[in-house]
GROMACS .gro file of C-alpha atoms in nm:
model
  130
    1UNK     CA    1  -6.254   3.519   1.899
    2UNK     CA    2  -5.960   3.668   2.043
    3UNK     CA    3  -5.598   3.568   1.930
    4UNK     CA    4  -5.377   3.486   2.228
    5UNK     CA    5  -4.999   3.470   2.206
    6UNK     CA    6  -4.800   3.276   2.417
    7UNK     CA    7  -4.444   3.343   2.548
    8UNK     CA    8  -4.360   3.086   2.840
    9UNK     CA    9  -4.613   3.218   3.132
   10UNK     CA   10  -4.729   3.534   2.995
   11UNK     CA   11  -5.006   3.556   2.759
   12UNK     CA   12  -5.048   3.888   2.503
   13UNK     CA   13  -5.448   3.881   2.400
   14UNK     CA   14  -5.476   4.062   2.071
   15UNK     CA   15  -5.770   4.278   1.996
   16UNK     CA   16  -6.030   4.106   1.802
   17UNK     CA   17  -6.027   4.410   1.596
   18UNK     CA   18  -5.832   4.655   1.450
   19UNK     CA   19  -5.717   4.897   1.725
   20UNK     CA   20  -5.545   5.283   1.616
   21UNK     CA   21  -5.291   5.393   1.837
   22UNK     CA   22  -5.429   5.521   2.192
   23UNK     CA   23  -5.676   5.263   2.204
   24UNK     CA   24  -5.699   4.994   2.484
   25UNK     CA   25  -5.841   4.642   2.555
   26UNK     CA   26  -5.820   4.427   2.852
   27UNK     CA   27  -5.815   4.044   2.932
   28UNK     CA   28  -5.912   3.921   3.252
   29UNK     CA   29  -5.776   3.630   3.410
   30UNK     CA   30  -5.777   3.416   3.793
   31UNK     CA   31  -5.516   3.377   3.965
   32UNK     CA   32  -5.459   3.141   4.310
   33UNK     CA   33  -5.252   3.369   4.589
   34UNK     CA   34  -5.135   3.174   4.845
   35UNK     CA   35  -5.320   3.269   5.187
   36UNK     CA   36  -5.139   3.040   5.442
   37UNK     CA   37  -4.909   2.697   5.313
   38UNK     CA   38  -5.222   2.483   5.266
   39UNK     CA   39  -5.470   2.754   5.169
   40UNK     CA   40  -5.539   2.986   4.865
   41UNK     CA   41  -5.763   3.262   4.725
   42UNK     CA   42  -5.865   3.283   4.376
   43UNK     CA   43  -5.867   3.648   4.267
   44UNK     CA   44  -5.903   3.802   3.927
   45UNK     CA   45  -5.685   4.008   3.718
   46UNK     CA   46  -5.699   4.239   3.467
   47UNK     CA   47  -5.416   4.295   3.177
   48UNK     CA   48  -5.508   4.686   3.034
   49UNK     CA   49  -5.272   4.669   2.705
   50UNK     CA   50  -5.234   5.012   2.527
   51UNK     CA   51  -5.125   5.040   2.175
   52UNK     CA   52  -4.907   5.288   2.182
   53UNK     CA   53  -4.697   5.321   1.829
   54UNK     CA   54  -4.648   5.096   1.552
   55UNK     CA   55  -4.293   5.165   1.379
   56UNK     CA   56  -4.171   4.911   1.077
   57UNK     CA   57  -4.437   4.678   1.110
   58UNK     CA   58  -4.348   4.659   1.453
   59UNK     CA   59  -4.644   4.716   1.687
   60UNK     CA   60  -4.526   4.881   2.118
   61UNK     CA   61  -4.781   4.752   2.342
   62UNK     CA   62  -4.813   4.903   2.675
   63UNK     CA   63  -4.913   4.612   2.972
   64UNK     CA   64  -5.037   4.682   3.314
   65UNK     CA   65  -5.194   4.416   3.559
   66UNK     CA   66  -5.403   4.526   3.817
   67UNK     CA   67  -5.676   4.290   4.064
   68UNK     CA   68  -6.002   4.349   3.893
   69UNK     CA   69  -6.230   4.383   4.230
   70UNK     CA   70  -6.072   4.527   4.597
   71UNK     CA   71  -5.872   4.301   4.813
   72UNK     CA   72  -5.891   4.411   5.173
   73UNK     CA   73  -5.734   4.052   5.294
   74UNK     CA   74  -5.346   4.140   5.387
   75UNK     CA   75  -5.268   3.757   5.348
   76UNK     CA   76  -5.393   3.805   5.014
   77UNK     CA   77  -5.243   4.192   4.956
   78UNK     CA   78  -4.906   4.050   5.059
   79UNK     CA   79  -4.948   3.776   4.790
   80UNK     CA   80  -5.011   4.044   4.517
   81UNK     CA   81  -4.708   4.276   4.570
   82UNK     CA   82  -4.485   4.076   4.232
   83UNK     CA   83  -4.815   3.963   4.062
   84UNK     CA   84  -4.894   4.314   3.925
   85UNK     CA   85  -4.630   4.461   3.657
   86UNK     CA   86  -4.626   4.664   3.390
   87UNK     CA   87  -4.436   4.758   3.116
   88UNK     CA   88  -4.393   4.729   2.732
   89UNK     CA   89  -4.444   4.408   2.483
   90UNK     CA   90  -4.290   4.465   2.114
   91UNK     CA   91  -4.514   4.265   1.853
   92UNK     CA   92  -4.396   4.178   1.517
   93UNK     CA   93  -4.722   4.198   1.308
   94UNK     CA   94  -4.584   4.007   1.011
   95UNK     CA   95  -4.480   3.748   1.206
   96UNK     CA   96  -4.741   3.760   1.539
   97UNK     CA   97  -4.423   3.656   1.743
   98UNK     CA   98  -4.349   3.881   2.037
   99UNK     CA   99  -3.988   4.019   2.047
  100UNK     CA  100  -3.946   4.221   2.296
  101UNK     CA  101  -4.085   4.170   2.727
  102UNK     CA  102  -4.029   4.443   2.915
  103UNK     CA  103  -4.217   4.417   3.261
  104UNK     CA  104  -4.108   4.569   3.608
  105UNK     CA  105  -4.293   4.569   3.896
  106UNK     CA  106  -4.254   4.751   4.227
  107UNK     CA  107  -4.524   4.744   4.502
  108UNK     CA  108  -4.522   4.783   4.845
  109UNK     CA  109  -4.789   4.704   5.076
  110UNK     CA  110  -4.822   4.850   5.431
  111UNK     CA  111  -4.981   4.685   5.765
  112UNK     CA  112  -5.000   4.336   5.620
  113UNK     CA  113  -4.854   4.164   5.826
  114UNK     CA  114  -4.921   4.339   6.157
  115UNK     CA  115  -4.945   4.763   6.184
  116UNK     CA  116  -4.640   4.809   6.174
  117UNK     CA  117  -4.515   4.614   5.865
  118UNK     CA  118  -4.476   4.649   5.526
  119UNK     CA  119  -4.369   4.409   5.244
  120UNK     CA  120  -4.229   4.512   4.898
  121UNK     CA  121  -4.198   4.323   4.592
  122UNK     CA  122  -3.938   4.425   4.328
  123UNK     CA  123  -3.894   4.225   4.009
  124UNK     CA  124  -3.754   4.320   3.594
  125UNK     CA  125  -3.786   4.124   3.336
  126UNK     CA  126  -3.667   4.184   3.007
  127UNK     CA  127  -3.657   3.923   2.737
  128UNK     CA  128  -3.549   3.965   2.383
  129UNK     CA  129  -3.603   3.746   2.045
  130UNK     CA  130  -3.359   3.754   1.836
   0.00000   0.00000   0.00000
């Protein structure tokens, strides 16, 4: 089984193997967008992680979220813009804690809320353990 570590509301999903650097895996996982105030959609994501070095027993994970299937709704588009970032996780292997969150995400979608509209999401985070 897959390990899974937790850090508040973002979950790393380790390999269930050994990986080498370049190699990939993905976890999938729903999510509820909000469609109106009382309704939702469930729609799935996918987390593509990337191991990309491994310095000092240190391992640099690449993250990037993306909806698994196509959304055409623009209720629901509009609802993805800040759900999809990417970035860079630092894992200490010794240790399996994560100390390093580095996720930015920057999407725009256009004619959602009428032909003439747009509506952007911006957001960083960056979280250190020290």
């Amino acid at each position: 089984s897959s390990r899974v570590l937790e850090d508040r509301d973002f979950l790393v999903v380790l390999p269930e193997k050994p990986v080498r650097i370049g190699e990939e895996w993905f976890d999938d996982y729903p999510v509820r967008v909000k469609v109106t105030k009382d309704l939702g959609q469930k729609v799935t994501l996918r987390r593509r992680y990337k191991l990309t070095a491994v310095n000092n027993n240190v391992a640099m994970i690449h993250v990037e979220v993306a909806e698994v299937s196509a959304v055409n709704d623009p209720d629901v588009l509009a609802g993805l813009v800040s759900l999809t970032p990417k970035g860079t996780v630092l894992l200490d292997i010794e240790h399996g804690t994560l100390t390093l969150r580095d996720l930015h995400c920057d999407r725009t979608e256009i004619g959602v809320l009428g032909t003439a509209s747009s509506i952007a999401g911006v957001t960083d985070t960056r979280e250190t353990l020290r």
